[in-house]
Coordinates of C-alpha atoms and ligand atoms in Angstrom, one line a residue:
M1 CA 12.1 0.4 27.2
S2 CA 13.6 3.3 25.3
A3 CA 15.1 3.6 21.8
P4 CA 18.7 2.8 21.9
G5 CA 20.1 6.0 20.5
Y6 CA 23.2 6.1 18.4
P7 CA 25.3 3.1 19.2
F8 CA 27.2 3.4 15.9
A9 CA 28.5 6.8 14.6
V10 CA 28.6 5.2 11.2
I11 CA 27.1 2.2 9.4
P12 CA 28.8 -0.9 10.7
A13 CA 31.4 -2.1 8.1
D14 CA 29.8 -5.5 7.8
V15 CA 26.4 -4.2 6.8
V16 CA 25.9 -4.7 3.1
S17 CA 22.3 -5.9 2.9
A18 CA 18.9 -5.6 4.7
G19 CA 19.6 -8.9 6.5
D20 CA 22.7 -7.4 8.0
Y21 CA 20.7 -4.5 9.4
A22 CA 18.4 -7.1 11.0
R23 CA 21.2 -8.8 12.7
H24 CA 22.5 -5.6 14.2
A25 CA 19.1 -4.3 15.1
E26 CA 18.2 -7.5 17.0
A27 CA 21.5 -7.2 19.0
M28 CA 20.8 -3.6 19.9
L29 CA 17.1 -3.3 20.5
D30 CA 15.3 -4.1 23.7
P31 CA 14.1 -7.8 23.2
R32 CA 10.5 -6.7 23.7
V33 CA 10.8 -4.1 21.0
W34 CA 12.5 -6.6 18.7
A35 CA 9.6 -9.0 19.3
Y36 CA 7.1 -6.3 18.3
L37 CA 9.0 -5.4 15.2
D38 CA 10.1 -8.7 13.9
G39 CA 7.1 -10.8 15.0
G40 CA 4.0 -11.8 13.2
A41 CA 0.6 -13.2 14.0
G42 CA -0.1 -16.5 15.7
D43 CA 2.5 -19.2 14.7
E44 CA 4.1 -16.8 12.2
I45 CA 3.3 -19.2 9.3
T46 CA 2.5 -16.3 7.0
L47 CA 5.5 -14.3 8.2
R48 CA 7.8 -17.2 7.2
E49 CA 5.9 -17.9 4.0
N50 CA 6.3 -14.3 2.8
L51 CA 10.0 -14.9 2.7
A52 CA 10.0 -18.6 1.6
A53 CA 7.7 -17.7 -1.4
F54 CA 10.2 -15.2 -2.7
E55 CA 13.0 -17.7 -2.2
A56 CA 11.1 -20.3 -4.2
L57 CA 10.7 -18.0 -7.2
K58 CA 13.7 -18.4 -9.5
M59 CA 14.9 -16.1 -12.3
T60 CA 16.3 -17.3 -15.5
P61 CA 19.0 -14.9 -16.6
R62 CA 19.1 -13.5 -20.2
V63 CA 22.6 -13.0 -21.5
L64 CA 24.3 -10.6 -23.9
A65 CA 21.3 -8.1 -23.8
D66 CA 22.1 -4.5 -24.4
V67 CA 20.9 -2.7 -21.3
S68 CA 22.8 0.6 -21.8
G69 CA 20.8 3.6 -20.9
G70 CA 18.6 1.5 -18.7
H71 CA 16.8 3.0 -15.6
T72 CA 14.4 2.3 -12.8
R73 CA 12.1 5.4 -13.4
L74 CA 8.3 5.2 -13.2
T75 CA 5.3 7.3 -12.9
L76 CA 2.9 6.5 -10.1
A77 CA -0.4 8.2 -9.5
G78 CA 0.8 11.1 -11.7
E79 CA 4.2 11.4 -9.9
A80 CA 7.6 10.8 -11.4
L81 CA 9.7 8.5 -9.2
A82 CA 13.4 7.6 -9.7
H83 CA 12.9 4.0 -8.4
P84 CA 10.1 1.8 -7.3
F85 CA 10.9 1.6 -3.5
I86 CA 8.4 3.2 -1.0
L87 CA 8.8 3.2 2.8
A88 CA 5.7 1.4 4.1
P89 CA 3.7 2.9 7.0
V90 CA 5.2 1.6 10.2
G91 CA 3.9 3.0 13.5
W92 CA 5.6 4.1 16.7
Q93 CA 9.1 4.7 15.1
K94 CA 10.4 6.4 18.3
L95 CA 10.5 2.9 19.7
F96 CA 13.4 2.2 17.4
H97 CA 15.3 5.5 17.2
P98 CA 15.0 8.8 19.1
Q99 CA 14.3 10.7 15.9
G100 CA 11.7 8.3 14.8
E101 CA 9.8 9.2 11.7
L102 CA 11.9 12.4 11.2
A103 CA 14.9 10.3 10.4
S104 CA 13.0 8.1 8.0
A105 CA 11.7 11.2 6.3
Q106 CA 15.2 12.7 5.9
A107 CA 16.3 9.5 4.3
A108 CA 13.3 9.4 2.0
G109 CA 14.1 12.9 1.0
V110 CA 17.7 12.1 0.1
M111 CA 16.7 8.9 -1.8
Q112 CA 13.5 10.4 -3.3
A113 CA 11.4 7.5 -2.0
P114 CA 7.9 8.3 -0.8
L115 CA 7.5 7.8 3.0
A116 CA 4.0 6.6 3.9
V117 CA 3.5 8.1 7.3
S118 CA 1.6 5.7 9.6
C119 CA -1.6 6.8 11.3
M120 CA 0.3 5.7 14.5
A121 CA 3.3 7.9 13.8
T122 CA 5.0 9.4 16.9
E123 CA 5.8 12.7 15.1
T124 CA 3.3 15.0 13.6
V125 CA 2.6 14.7 9.8
E126 CA 3.5 18.4 9.5
A127 CA 7.0 17.9 11.0
I128 CA 7.6 14.8 8.9
A129 CA 6.5 16.5 5.7
G130 CA 8.7 19.4 6.7
Q131 CA 11.8 17.2 6.2
G132 CA 11.4 17.8 2.5
G133 CA 10.9 14.3 1.1
P134 CA 7.8 13.0 -0.7
V135 CA 5.3 12.0 2.0
W136 CA 2.1 10.0 1.8
F137 CA -0.3 9.4 4.7
Q138 CA -1.8 6.1 5.9
I139 CA -5.2 6.1 7.5
Y140 CA -7.1 3.8 9.7
M141 CA -10.7 4.7 9.5
Q142 CA -11.5 6.4 12.8
A143 CA -14.5 5.9 15.0
T144 CA -16.4 8.7 13.3
R145 CA -16.3 10.1 9.8
A146 CA -15.7 13.5 11.2
A147 CA -12.5 12.2 12.9
T148 CA -11.4 10.6 9.7
E149 CA -12.1 13.7 7.7
A150 CA -10.0 15.8 10.1
L151 CA -7.1 13.4 9.5
V152 CA -7.5 13.6 5.8
R153 CA -7.6 17.4 5.8
R154 CA -4.5 17.5 8.0
A155 CA -2.6 15.2 5.7
E156 CA -3.7 17.3 2.7
A157 CA -2.7 20.6 4.3
A158 CA 0.7 19.1 5.3
G159 CA 1.4 18.4 1.6
C160 CA 0.9 14.6 1.5
R161 CA 0.6 13.4 -2.1
A162 CA -1.4 10.2 -1.6
L163 CA -3.4 8.4 1.0
L164 CA -3.3 4.7 1.9
V165 CA -6.3 3.4 3.7
T166 CA -5.4 0.2 5.5
V167 CA -8.3 -2.3 5.5
D168 CA -6.7 -5.6 6.6
A169 CA -6.4 -4.8 10.3
P170 CA -9.8 -3.7 11.6
I171 CA -8.8 -5.5 14.7
G172 CA -5.3 -6.3 16.0
G173 CA -3.7 -9.6 15.0
I174 CA -2.9 -12.2 17.6
R175 CA 0.7 -11.3 18.1
N176 CA 1.8 -14.2 20.3
R177 CA 5.6 -13.4 20.1
A178 CA 5.1 -9.9 21.4
Q179 CA 2.6 -11.1 24.0
R180 CA 5.0 -13.7 25.4
V181 CA 7.7 -11.1 26.2
G182 CA 5.1 -8.7 27.6
F183 CA 5.5 -6.0 25.0
S184 CA 3.5 -2.8 25.5
L185 CA 4.0 0.7 24.4
P186 CA 6.1 2.7 26.9
L187 CA 4.3 5.3 28.9
G188 CA 4.1 8.6 27.2
M189 CA 4.4 7.2 23.6
V190 CA 1.4 8.6 21.8
A191 CA 0.1 8.7 18.2
A192 CA 1.0 12.3 17.4
N193 CA -1.7 12.8 14.8
L194 CA -4.7 11.3 16.7
P195 CA -6.7 12.8 19.5
A196 CA -6.2 11.2 22.9
E197 CA -8.3 8.0 23.1
G198 CA -10.9 7.6 25.8
A199 CA -11.5 4.2 27.4
P200 CA -13.8 2.1 25.3
P201 CA -17.3 1.7 26.7
P202 CA -17.7 -1.3 29.0
L203 CA -19.1 -4.4 27.4
K204 CA -22.3 -6.0 28.6
A205 CA -21.9 -9.3 30.4
G206 CA -21.6 -12.1 27.9
A207 CA -20.8 -9.8 25.0
S208 CA -18.0 -10.5 22.6
A209 CA -15.0 -8.2 22.8
V210 CA -14.6 -8.8 19.1
F211 CA -18.1 -8.6 17.6
D212 CA -19.6 -6.2 20.1
G213 CA -16.4 -4.3 20.7
M214 CA -13.9 -3.3 18.0
M215 CA -15.8 -4.8 15.0
R216 CA -19.0 -2.8 15.7
A217 CA -17.1 0.3 14.7
A218 CA -15.2 -1.3 11.8
P219 CA -15.4 0.3 8.4
G220 CA -17.1 -1.2 5.3
W221 CA -17.0 -0.6 1.6
A222 CA -19.4 2.4 1.9
D223 CA -16.7 4.1 4.0
I224 CA -14.1 3.6 1.3
E225 CA -16.5 5.1 -1.3
W226 CA -17.0 8.1 1.1
L227 CA -13.3 8.5 1.6
T228 CA -12.4 8.5 -2.1
R229 CA -15.0 11.1 -2.8
L230 CA -13.8 13.2 0.2
T231 CA -10.4 14.0 -1.2
R232 CA -8.7 14.8 -4.4
L233 CA -5.6 12.9 -3.3
P234 CA -5.2 9.4 -4.9
V235 CA -6.4 6.8 -2.4
F236 CA -4.7 3.3 -2.4
V237 CA -6.5 0.6 -0.5
K238 CA -3.8 -1.3 1.5
G239 CA -4.2 -5.0 2.5
I240 CA -5.7 -6.7 -0.5
L241 CA -5.2 -10.4 -1.2
H242 CA -8.2 -11.4 -3.2
A243 CA -8.9 -10.3 -6.8
D244 CA -12.6 -9.6 -6.0
D245 CA -11.6 -7.2 -3.3
A246 CA -9.1 -5.6 -5.7
E247 CA -11.9 -5.0 -8.2
R248 CA -14.2 -3.7 -5.5
A249 CA -11.7 -1.2 -4.3
L250 CA -11.4 0.3 -7.8
S251 CA -15.2 0.4 -8.0
A252 CA -15.2 2.3 -4.7
G253 CA -13.0 4.9 -6.4
A254 CA -9.5 3.9 -5.3
A255 CA -6.6 5.1 -7.4
G256 CA -4.9 1.8 -6.8
I257 CA -4.3 -1.0 -4.3
V258 CA -1.6 -2.4 -2.1
V259 CA -1.3 -6.2 -2.3
S260 CA -0.2 -7.0 1.3
N261 CA -0.7 -9.3 4.2
H262 CA 0.6 -6.6 6.6
G263 CA 3.9 -8.4 6.8
G264 CA 2.3 -11.5 8.3
R265 CA 1.1 -9.5 11.3
V266 CA -2.7 -9.9 11.1
L267 CA -4.2 -13.2 9.9
D268 CA -1.9 -16.1 10.3
T269 CA -1.9 -18.6 7.4
A270 CA -3.0 -15.9 5.0
P271 CA -1.2 -16.7 1.7
A272 CA 2.2 -15.2 1.0
A273 CA 1.4 -11.9 -0.5
I274 CA 3.7 -12.6 -3.5
N275 CA 1.7 -15.7 -4.3
A276 CA -1.6 -13.7 -4.2
L277 CA -0.2 -11.1 -6.6
P278 CA -0.4 -12.7 -10.1
A279 CA -4.2 -13.4 -9.9
I280 CA -4.9 -9.9 -8.7
A281 CA -2.7 -8.4 -11.5
A282 CA -4.4 -10.6 -14.1
R283 CA -7.9 -9.4 -12.9
L284 CA -7.0 -5.7 -12.8
N285 CA -5.2 -6.0 -16.2
G286 CA -3.5 -2.7 -15.9
A287 CA -6.6 -0.8 -14.9
A288 CA -4.9 0.8 -11.9
P289 CA -1.4 0.8 -10.2
I290 CA -0.6 -2.1 -7.9
L291 CA 1.7 -1.6 -5.0
F292 CA 3.1 -4.6 -3.2
D293 CA 4.5 -5.3 0.2
S294 CA 5.2 -8.2 2.6
G295 CA 8.6 -9.9 2.4
V296 CA 10.6 -7.7 0.2
R297 CA 14.2 -8.0 1.5
R298 CA 16.3 -7.6 -1.7
G299 CA 16.3 -5.7 -5.0
S300 CA 15.7 -9.1 -6.6
D301 CA 12.5 -9.5 -4.6
A302 CA 11.3 -6.1 -6.0
F303 CA 12.2 -7.4 -9.5
K304 CA 10.1 -10.5 -8.9
A305 CA 7.1 -8.5 -7.6
I306 CA 7.3 -6.2 -10.6
A307 CA 7.6 -9.2 -12.9
L308 CA 4.4 -10.7 -11.3
G309 CA 2.4 -7.5 -11.8
A310 CA 3.4 -4.8 -9.2
D311 CA 4.2 -1.3 -10.2
A312 CA 6.2 -0.5 -7.1
V313 CA 7.1 -2.1 -3.8
M314 CA 6.9 -1.0 -0.2
I315 CA 9.3 -2.1 2.4
G316 CA 8.4 -2.4 6.1
R317 CA 10.7 -4.1 8.6
P318 CA 14.0 -3.6 6.6
Y319 CA 14.0 0.2 6.9
I320 CA 13.1 0.0 10.5
W321 CA 16.1 -2.3 11.1
A322 CA 18.3 0.3 9.3
L323 CA 16.6 3.1 11.3
S324 CA 17.4 1.3 14.5
V325 CA 21.0 0.8 13.7
A326 CA 22.0 4.0 12.0
G327 CA 19.1 6.5 11.9
A328 CA 18.5 8.5 8.7
L329 CA 21.9 7.4 7.3
G330 CA 21.0 3.8 7.7
V331 CA 17.6 4.2 6.0
A332 CA 19.2 6.1 3.1
H333 CA 21.9 3.5 2.8
L334 CA 19.4 0.7 2.8
L335 CA 17.4 2.3 0.0
R336 CA 20.5 2.8 -2.1
T337 CA 21.5 -0.8 -1.5
L338 CA 18.0 -2.1 -2.6
R339 CA 18.1 0.1 -5.7
E340 CA 21.6 -1.1 -6.7
E341 CA 20.5 -4.7 -6.1
L342 CA 17.5 -4.1 -8.4
E343 CA 19.6 -2.5 -11.1
I344 CA 22.1 -5.3 -11.0
T345 CA 19.3 -7.9 -11.2
M346 CA 17.8 -6.0 -14.2
A347 CA 21.1 -6.0 -16.0
L348 CA 21.6 -9.7 -15.4
M349 CA 18.1 -10.4 -16.5
G350 CA 18.4 -8.3 -19.7
C351 CA 15.9 -5.7 -18.6
R352 CA 16.5 -2.0 -19.4
T353 CA 13.3 -0.7 -17.8
L354 CA 10.7 -1.7 -15.2
T355 CA 8.3 -2.3 -18.2
D356 CA 10.8 -4.9 -19.6
I357 CA 10.7 -6.7 -16.2
R358 CA 7.1 -7.8 -17.0
Q359 CA 8.5 -10.1 -19.7
A360 CA 11.1 -11.6 -17.4
S361 CA 11.3 -15.3 -16.9
I362 CA 10.2 -16.0 -13.4
C363 CA 9.2 -19.4 -12.3
H364 CA 8.7 -21.6 -9.2
A365 CA 11.6 -24.0 -8.6
Ligands
FMN1 C1 6.4 -2.7 13.5 C2 5.4 -2.5 12.4 C3 4.4 -1.6 12.4 C4 3.5 -1.4 11.4 N1 2.5 -0.4 11.5 C5 1.7 -0.3 10.5 C6 0.7 0.8 10.5 O1 0.7 1.6 11.4 N2 -0.1 0.9 9.4 C7 -0.1 0.0 8.4 O2 -0.9 0.2 7.4 N3 0.8 -1.0 8.3 C8 1.7 -1.1 9.3 N4 2.6 -2.1 9.2 C9 2.7 -3.0 8.1 C10 3.6 -2.4 7.0 O3 3.0 -1.2 6.4 C11 3.8 -3.4 5.8 O4 2.6 -3.8 5.3 C12 4.7 -4.6 6.2 O5 5.6 -4.3 7.2 C13 5.3 -5.2 5.0 O6 6.0 -6.3 5.3 P1 7.6 -6.4 5.5 O7 7.8 -6.0 7.0 O8 7.8 -7.9 5.4 O9 8.3 -5.5 4.5 C14 3.5 -2.3 10.3 C15 4.5 -3.2 10.2 C16 5.5 -3.3 11.2 C17 6.6 -4.4 11.1

């Protein structure tokens, strides 16, 4: 099971949207890798719902508005960004393309989109940051605070500008689709920023692999407080679906949150992330930036998320489809496509700026 390489010297002529990249990626990738990438948890109800919920949201256009001089600029955690698209942390990118995260980082640099480097990246954070684009780092709390601190210091030294701490996957989701086809990581594929893992201690007879295994070492709110005090980088808590947790994250010192259900990969029948967003945005009431992911496939989806309270959106699978098909060129093309789609949607909705989008008329069909 190896990454397919460069089947196309150029972007295929019929690729004009994220969905087109999905079609080509599915045709090229090893079916087991595709199942890992595309699949979700359990019966994939949340995975489907993430997309269906965006489809159900309708936009009422506003005509004859003057949008000349409009733009998609924003400031996020003190940084000026040209547009609100961020590449979400996605692990093991060499599964999809031989250049893995380096190719994603090159595209991020060209398109000035922050790349959130996964804790499970197959390239070192130093090499990824060395590609010149804006880089963030995603952390899973490690078994000890010393190990987490070592990761944080490494990300800081590499020049990462923000941290995401992912809290919605203290234990792996039940990924039945990947299980059915027997997906496992190829031999030799390692997380380049983590020390080699020893075997977990054996469980006592009758012990639960969940409660006495993984979950014994799982982080809690005190660890998030510790993390936000440890670093001067802004820390975003990723994987929030409940307004109480959003508030709690800010009290723990987070600079912001990511409303996300991990692309439907962890808890099946969790609500569509876009449906969870309005209540969270209402509760935070502008107190901190809200990032959003899970189901963004179009610039119009980004528009809807911003209208419902997000400051910026992260994309997961779509850029990995593009990476699989055409490497850095594909990812850059996808980002440009999404940005154009957003701009056209803004023009048709009579919005000059991202702030104007907040007033847009979005409704359930
Ligand atoms: C193959 C794959 C690997 C992922 N790896 C990580 C990871 O290492 N850390 C993390 O916080 N999220 C991870 N995610 C979740 C993404 O960051 C993001 O939340 C999700 O993909 C957004 O949904 P979307 O794919 O519908 O855009 C992964 C997602 C996919 C598809």
